[in-house]
mmCIF file of C-alpha atoms and ligand atoms in Angstrom:
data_model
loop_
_atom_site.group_PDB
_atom_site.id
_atom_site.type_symbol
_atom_site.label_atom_id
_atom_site.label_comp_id
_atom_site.label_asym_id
_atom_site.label_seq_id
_atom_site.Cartn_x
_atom_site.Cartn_y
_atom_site.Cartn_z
ATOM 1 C CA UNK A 551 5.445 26.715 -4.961
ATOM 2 C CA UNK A 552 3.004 26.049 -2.011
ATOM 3 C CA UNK A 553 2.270 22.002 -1.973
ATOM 4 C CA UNK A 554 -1.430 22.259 -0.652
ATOM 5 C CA UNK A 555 -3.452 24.993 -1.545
ATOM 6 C CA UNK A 556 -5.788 26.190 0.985
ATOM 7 C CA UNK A 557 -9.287 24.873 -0.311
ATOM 8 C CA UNK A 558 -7.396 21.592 0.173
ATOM 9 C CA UNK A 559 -7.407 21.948 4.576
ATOM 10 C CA UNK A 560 -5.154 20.814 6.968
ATOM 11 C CA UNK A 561 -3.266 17.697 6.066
ATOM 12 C CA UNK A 562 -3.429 16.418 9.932
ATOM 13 C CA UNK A 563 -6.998 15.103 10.965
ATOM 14 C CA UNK A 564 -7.684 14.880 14.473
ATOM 15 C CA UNK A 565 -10.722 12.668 15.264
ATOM 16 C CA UNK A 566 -12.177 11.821 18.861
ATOM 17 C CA UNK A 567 -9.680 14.738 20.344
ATOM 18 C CA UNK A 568 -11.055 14.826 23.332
ATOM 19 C CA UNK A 569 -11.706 11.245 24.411
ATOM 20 C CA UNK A 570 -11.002 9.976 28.297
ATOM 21 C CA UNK A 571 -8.641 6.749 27.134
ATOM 22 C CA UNK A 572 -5.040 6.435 27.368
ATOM 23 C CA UNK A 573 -4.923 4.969 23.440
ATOM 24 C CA UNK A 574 -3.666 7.861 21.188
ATOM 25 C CA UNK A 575 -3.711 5.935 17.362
ATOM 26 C CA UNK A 576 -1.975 7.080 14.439
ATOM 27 C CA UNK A 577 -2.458 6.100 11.203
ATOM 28 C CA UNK A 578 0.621 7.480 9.080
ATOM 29 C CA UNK A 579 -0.353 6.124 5.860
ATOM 30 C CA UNK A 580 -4.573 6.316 6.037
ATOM 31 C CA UNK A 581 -5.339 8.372 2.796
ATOM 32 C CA UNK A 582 -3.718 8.012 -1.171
ATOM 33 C CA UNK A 583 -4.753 11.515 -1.766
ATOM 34 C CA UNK A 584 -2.294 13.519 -3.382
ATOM 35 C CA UNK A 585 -2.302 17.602 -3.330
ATOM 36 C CA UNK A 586 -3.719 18.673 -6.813
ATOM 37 C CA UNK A 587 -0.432 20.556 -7.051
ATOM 38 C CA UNK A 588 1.898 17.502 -7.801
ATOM 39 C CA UNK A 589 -0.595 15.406 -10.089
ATOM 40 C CA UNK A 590 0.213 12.173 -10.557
ATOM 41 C CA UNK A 591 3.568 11.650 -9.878
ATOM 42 C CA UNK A 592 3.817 10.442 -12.897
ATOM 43 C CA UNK A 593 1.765 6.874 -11.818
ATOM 44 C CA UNK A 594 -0.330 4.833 -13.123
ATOM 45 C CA UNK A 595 -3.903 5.088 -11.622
ATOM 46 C CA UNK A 596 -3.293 1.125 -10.611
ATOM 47 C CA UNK A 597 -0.207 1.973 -8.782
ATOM 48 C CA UNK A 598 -2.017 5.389 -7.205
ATOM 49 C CA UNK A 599 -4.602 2.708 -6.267
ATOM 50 C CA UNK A 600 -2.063 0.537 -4.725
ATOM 51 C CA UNK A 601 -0.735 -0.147 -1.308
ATOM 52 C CA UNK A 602 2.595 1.980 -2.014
ATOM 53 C CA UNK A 603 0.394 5.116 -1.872
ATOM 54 C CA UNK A 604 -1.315 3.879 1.637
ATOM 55 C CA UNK A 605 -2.117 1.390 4.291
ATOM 56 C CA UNK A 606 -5.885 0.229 2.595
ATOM 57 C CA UNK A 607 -7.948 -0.502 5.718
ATOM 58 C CA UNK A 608 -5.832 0.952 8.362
ATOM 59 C CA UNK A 609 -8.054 4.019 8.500
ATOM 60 C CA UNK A 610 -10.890 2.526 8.424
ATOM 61 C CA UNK A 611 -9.857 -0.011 11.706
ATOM 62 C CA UNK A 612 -8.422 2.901 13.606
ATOM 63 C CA UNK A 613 -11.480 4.755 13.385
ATOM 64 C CA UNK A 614 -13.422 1.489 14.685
ATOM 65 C CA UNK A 615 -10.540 0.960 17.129
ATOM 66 C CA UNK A 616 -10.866 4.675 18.787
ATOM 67 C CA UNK A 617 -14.683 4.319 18.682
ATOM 68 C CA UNK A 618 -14.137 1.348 21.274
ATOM 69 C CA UNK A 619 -11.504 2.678 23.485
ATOM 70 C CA UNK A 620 -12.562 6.115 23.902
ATOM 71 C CA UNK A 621 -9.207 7.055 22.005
ATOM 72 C CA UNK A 622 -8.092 9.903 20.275
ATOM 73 C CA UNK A 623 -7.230 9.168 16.192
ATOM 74 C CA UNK A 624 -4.800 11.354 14.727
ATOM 75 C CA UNK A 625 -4.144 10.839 10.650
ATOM 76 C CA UNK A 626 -2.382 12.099 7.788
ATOM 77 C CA UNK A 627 -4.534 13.221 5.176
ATOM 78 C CA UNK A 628 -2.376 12.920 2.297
ATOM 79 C CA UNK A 629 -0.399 10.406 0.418
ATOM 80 C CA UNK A 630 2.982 8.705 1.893
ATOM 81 C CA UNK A 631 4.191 9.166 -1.959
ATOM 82 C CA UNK A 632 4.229 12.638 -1.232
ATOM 83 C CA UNK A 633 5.613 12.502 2.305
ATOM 84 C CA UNK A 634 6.232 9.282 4.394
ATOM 85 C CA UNK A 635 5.336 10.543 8.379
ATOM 86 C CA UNK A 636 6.407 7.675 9.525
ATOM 87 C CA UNK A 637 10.035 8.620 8.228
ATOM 88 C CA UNK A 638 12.312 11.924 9.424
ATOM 89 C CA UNK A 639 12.762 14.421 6.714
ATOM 90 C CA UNK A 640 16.901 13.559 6.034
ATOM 91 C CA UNK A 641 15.576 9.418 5.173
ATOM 92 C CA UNK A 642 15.413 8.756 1.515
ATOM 93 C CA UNK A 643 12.506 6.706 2.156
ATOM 94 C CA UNK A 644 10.535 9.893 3.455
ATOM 95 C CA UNK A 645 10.214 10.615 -0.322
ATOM 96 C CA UNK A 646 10.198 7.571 -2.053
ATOM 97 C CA UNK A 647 12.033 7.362 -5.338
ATOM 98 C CA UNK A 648 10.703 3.882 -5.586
ATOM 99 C CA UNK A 649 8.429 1.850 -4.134
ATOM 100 C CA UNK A 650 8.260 -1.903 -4.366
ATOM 101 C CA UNK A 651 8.359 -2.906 -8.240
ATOM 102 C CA UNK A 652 7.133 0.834 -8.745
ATOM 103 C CA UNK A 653 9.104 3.722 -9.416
ATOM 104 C CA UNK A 654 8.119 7.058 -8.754
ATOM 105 C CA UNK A 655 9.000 9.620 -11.219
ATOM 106 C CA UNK A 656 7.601 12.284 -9.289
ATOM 107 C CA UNK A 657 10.512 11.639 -6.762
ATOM 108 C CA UNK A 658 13.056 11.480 -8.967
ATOM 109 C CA UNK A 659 15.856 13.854 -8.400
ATOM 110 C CA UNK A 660 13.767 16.572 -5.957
ATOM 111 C CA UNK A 661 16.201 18.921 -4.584
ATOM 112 C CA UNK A 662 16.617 20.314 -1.378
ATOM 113 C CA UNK A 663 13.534 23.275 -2.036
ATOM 114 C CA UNK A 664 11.718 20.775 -3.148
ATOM 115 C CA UNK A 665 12.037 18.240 0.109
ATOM 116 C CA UNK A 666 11.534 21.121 2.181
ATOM 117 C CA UNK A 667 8.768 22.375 0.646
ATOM 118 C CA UNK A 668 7.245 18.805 0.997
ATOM 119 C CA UNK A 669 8.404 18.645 4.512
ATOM 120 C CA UNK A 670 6.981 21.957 5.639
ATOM 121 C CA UNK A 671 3.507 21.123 3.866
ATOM 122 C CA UNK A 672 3.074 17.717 5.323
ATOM 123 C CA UNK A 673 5.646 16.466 7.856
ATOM 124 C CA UNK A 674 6.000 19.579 10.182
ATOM 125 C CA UNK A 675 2.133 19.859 10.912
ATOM 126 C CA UNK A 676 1.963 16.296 11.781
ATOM 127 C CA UNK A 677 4.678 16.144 13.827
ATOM 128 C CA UNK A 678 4.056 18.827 16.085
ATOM 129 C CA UNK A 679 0.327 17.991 16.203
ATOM 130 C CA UNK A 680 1.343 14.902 17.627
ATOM 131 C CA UNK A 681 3.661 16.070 19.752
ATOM 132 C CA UNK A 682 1.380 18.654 21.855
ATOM 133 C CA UNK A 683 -1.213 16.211 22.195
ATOM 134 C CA UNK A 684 1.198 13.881 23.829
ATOM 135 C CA UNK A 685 2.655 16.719 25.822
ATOM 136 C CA UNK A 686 -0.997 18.215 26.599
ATOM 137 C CA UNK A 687 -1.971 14.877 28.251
ATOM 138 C CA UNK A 688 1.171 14.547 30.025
ATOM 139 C CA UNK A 689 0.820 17.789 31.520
ATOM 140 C CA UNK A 690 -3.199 16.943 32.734
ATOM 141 C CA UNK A 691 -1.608 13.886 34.610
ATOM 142 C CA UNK A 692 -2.022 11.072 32.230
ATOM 143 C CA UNK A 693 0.388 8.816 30.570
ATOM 144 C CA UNK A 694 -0.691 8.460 26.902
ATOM 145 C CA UNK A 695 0.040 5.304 25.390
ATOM 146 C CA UNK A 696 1.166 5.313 21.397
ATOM 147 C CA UNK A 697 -0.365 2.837 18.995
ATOM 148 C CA UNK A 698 0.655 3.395 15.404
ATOM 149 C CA UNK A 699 -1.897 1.602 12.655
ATOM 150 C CA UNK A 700 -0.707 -0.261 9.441
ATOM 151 C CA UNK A 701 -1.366 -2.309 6.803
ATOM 152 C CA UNK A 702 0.780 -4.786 4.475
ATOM 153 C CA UNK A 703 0.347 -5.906 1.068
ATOM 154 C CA UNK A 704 -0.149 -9.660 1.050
ATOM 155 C CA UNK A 705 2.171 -10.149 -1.724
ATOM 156 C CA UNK A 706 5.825 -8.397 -1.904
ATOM 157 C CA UNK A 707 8.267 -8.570 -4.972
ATOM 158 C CA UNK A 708 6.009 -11.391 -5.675
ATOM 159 C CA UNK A 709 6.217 -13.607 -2.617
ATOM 160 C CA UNK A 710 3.488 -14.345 -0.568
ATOM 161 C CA UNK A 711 3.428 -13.193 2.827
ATOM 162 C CA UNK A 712 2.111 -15.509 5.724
ATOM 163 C CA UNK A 713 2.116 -13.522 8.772
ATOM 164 C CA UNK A 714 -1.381 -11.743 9.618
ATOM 165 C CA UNK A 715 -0.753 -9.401 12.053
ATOM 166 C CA UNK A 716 2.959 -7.710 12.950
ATOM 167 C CA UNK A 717 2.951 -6.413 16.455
ATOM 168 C CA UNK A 718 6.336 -4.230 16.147
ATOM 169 C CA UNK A 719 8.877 -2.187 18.562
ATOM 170 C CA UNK A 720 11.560 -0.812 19.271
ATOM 171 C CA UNK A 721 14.023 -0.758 22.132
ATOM 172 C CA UNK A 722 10.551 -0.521 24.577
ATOM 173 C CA UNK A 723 9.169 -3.690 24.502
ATOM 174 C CA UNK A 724 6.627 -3.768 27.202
ATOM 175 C CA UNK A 725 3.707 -2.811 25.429
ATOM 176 C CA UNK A 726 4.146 -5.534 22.286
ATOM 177 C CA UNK A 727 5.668 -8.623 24.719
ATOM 178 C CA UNK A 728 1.934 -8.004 26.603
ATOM 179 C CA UNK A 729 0.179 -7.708 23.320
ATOM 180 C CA UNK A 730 2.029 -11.154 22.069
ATOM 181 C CA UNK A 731 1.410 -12.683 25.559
ATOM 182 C CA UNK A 732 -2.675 -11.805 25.520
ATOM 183 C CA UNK A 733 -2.296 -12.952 22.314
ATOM 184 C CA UNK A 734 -1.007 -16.406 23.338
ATOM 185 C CA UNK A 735 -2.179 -19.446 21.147
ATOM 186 C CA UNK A 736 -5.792 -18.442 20.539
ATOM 187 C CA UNK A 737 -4.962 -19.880 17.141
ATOM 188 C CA UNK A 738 -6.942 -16.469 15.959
ATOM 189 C CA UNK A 739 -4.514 -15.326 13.785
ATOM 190 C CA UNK A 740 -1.111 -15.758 12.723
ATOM 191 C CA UNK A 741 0.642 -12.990 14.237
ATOM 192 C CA UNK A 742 4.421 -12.171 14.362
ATOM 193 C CA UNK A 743 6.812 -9.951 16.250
ATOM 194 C CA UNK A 744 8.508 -7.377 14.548
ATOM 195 C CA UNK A 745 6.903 -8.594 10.798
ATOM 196 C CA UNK A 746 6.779 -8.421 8.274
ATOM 197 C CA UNK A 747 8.693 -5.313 9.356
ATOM 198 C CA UNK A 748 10.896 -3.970 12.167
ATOM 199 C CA UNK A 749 13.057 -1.862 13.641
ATOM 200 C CA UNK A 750 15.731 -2.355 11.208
ATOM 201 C CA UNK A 751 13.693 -1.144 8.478
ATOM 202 C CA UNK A 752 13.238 2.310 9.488
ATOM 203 C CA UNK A 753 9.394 1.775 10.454
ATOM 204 C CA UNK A 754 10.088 2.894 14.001
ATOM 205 C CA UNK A 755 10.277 6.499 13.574
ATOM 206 C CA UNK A 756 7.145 7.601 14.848
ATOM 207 C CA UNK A 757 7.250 5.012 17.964
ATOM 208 C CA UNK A 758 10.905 6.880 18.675
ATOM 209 C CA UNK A 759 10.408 10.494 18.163
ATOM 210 C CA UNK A 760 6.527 10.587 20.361
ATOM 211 C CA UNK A 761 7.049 7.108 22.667
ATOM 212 C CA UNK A 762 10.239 6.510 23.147
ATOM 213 C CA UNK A 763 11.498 9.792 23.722
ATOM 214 C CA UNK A 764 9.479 10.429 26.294
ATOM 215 C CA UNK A 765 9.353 6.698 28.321
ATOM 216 C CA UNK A 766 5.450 5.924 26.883
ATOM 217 C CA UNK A 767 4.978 3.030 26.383
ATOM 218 C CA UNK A 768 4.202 1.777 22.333
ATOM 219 C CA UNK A 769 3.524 -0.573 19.589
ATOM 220 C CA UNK A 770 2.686 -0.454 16.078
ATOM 221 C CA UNK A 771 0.195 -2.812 14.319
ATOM 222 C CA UNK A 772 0.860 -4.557 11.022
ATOM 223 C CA UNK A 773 -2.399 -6.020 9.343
ATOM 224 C CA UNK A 774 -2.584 -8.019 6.396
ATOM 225 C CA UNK A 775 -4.377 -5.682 3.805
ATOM 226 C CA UNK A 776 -6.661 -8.713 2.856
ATOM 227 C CA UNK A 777 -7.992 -9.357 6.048
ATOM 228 C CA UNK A 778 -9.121 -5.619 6.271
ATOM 229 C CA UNK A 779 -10.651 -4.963 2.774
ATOM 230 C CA UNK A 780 -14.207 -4.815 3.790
ATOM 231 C CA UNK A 781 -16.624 -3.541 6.540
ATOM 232 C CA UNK A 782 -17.098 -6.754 8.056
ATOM 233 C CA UNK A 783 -13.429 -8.141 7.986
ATOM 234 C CA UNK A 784 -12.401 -4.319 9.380
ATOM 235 C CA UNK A 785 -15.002 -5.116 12.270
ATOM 236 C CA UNK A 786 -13.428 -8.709 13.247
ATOM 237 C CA UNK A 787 -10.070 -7.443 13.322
ATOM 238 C CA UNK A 788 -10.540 -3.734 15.293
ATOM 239 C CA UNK A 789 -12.537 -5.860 17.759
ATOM 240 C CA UNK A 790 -9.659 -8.295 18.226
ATOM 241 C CA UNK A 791 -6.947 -5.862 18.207
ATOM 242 C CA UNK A 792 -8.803 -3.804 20.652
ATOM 243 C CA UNK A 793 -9.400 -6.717 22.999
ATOM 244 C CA UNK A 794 -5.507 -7.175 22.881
ATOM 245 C CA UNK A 795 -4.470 -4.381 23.680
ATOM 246 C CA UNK A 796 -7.111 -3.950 26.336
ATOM 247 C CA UNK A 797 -5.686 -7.379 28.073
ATOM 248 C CA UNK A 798 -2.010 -5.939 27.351
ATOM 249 C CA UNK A 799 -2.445 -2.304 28.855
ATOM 250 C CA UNK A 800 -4.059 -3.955 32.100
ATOM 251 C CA UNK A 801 -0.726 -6.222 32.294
ATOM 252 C CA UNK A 802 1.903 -3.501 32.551
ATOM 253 C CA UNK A 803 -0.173 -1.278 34.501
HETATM 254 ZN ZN1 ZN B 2021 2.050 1.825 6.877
#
C-alpha cells in the first residue's frame, strides 16, 4: 500500500533553493501532518497536537532564520510519528512505538514491508534531497554549512526543563564551541551544550550522514517550545540565533 497518495505532493519542501549563503537549515520535525493513508495512529487529537508529532515553532523560526541569511530551508512535510528523518531507517526510534508518556499504536508491531514502505515514502526523498544539495554546492565551489532546527517540550516525564536553547554536536565541534563562545554571558538566554539532548541520544544522525561525512562544518539548535509559540517570541529568537551564528561562522572562517 502506497503511504502518500499523489494529491498529497512531495513530502520534502525546499524553500529559498537558490539563495547565495552558506546556511543550509533543516527542520526534521516542522509539520504533524500525517498521510491520510495511516489515520490516526490510533492517537488522541491532544497527543497528534503534541510535541511528539513535531518540533512546534521550529518551522516557523527556520523560515525567519533563512529569510535573514539568504539560506536555503529544506523540511519534511510530514509527521516524525510516521517517519523520524532525523533517525536511519534500522533505529527503532525512526518509527516510534512510543513516545514520551504516549504510546503509539500505529507503530506497534510494523513489519519489515511496512518500515520499508514508510522508509521509501518519507526517508529516502529526504535524504537524497539533502544530499545533492550539499553535493551541488560543493561542486559550484562553496562549502555549505549544516544547521539542523528543533524544538523541546518544556516539560518531560513531568519534570521541568531549564535550559532554553541546546546548541548540540557531534565529534565536529567547531561550529557549536563558536556558537557557545558568541554566545558568551549575554545573560540572553540560558543556553546549554549538548541539551537537553546529545549525541548519545541518537539526535545526531542528520549532522553525521550530510556534515560530518563530508568535513562541513554543523550544529543543531534546541529551542524551548515556549519561547517559540508565537509570532513575536519566533521573531526574538530567529533574530538571536541568527546573530549567533553570524558571529560564529565569521570565527572559524
Ligand atoms: Zn526535533
Amino acid at each position: 500500500m502506497a503511504i502518500l497518495t499523489g494529491e498529497e505532493g512531495d513530502p520534502v519542501a525546499l524553500e529559498n533553493a537558490v539563495a547565495q549563503g552558506r546556511v543550509i537549515l533543516v527542520c526534521e520535525h516542522a509539520s504533524r501532518l500525517l498521510p491520510a493513508s495511516l489515520g490516526t495512529l490510533g492517537l488522541s487529537v491532544e497527543a497528534l497536537a503534541s510535541h511528539i508529532a513535531w518540533d512546534p515553532g521550529a518551522l516557523a523560526v527556520s523560515r525567519l532564520m533563512a529569510e535573514q541569511l539568504d539560506a536555503t530551508l529544506l523540511f519534511q512535510r510530514f509527521s516524525r510519528l510516521v517517519y523520524d528523518c532525523n533517525r536511519p531507517p534500522e533505529s527503532p526510534a525512526a518509527m516510534p512505538e512510543k513516545s514520551e508518556v504516549f504510546d503509539v499504536p500505529g507503530n506497534v508491531g510494523l513489519d519489515q514491508a511496512a518500515r520499508d514502505a514508510r522508509t521509501q515514502a518519507l526517508y529516502i526523498p529526504f535524504r537524497d534531497t539533502l544530499r545533492d544539495l550539499v553535493e551541488a554546492r560543493i561542486a559550484a565551489g562553496s562549502q555549505p554549512v549544516i544547521v539542523t532546527m528543533h524544538s523541546f517540550t518544556p516539560v518531560y516525564f513531568g519534570k521541568p526543563r531549564d535550559v532554553e536553547i541546546g546548541i548540540l554536536h557531534d565529534a565536529d565541534t567547531r561550529l557549536a564551541d563558536a556558537m557557545l563562545a558568541a554566545a558568551g554571558t549575554d545573560g540572553r538566554y540560558t543556553i546549554r551544550r549538548n541539551e537537553p539532548y546529545g549525541p548519545d541520544d541518537g539526535v545526531t544522525h542528520t549532522l553525521r550522514e550530510h556534515g560530518l561525512s563530508k568535513g562541513l562544518p554543523n550544529v543543531m539548535i534546541e529551542v524551548r517550545n515556549d519561547l517559540i509559540q508565537d509570532e513575536a517570541g519566533q521573531e526574538v529568537v530567529a533574530g538571536y540565533l541568527t546573530g549567533l551564528l553570524g558571529a560564529a561562522l565569521s570565527a572559524i572562517q
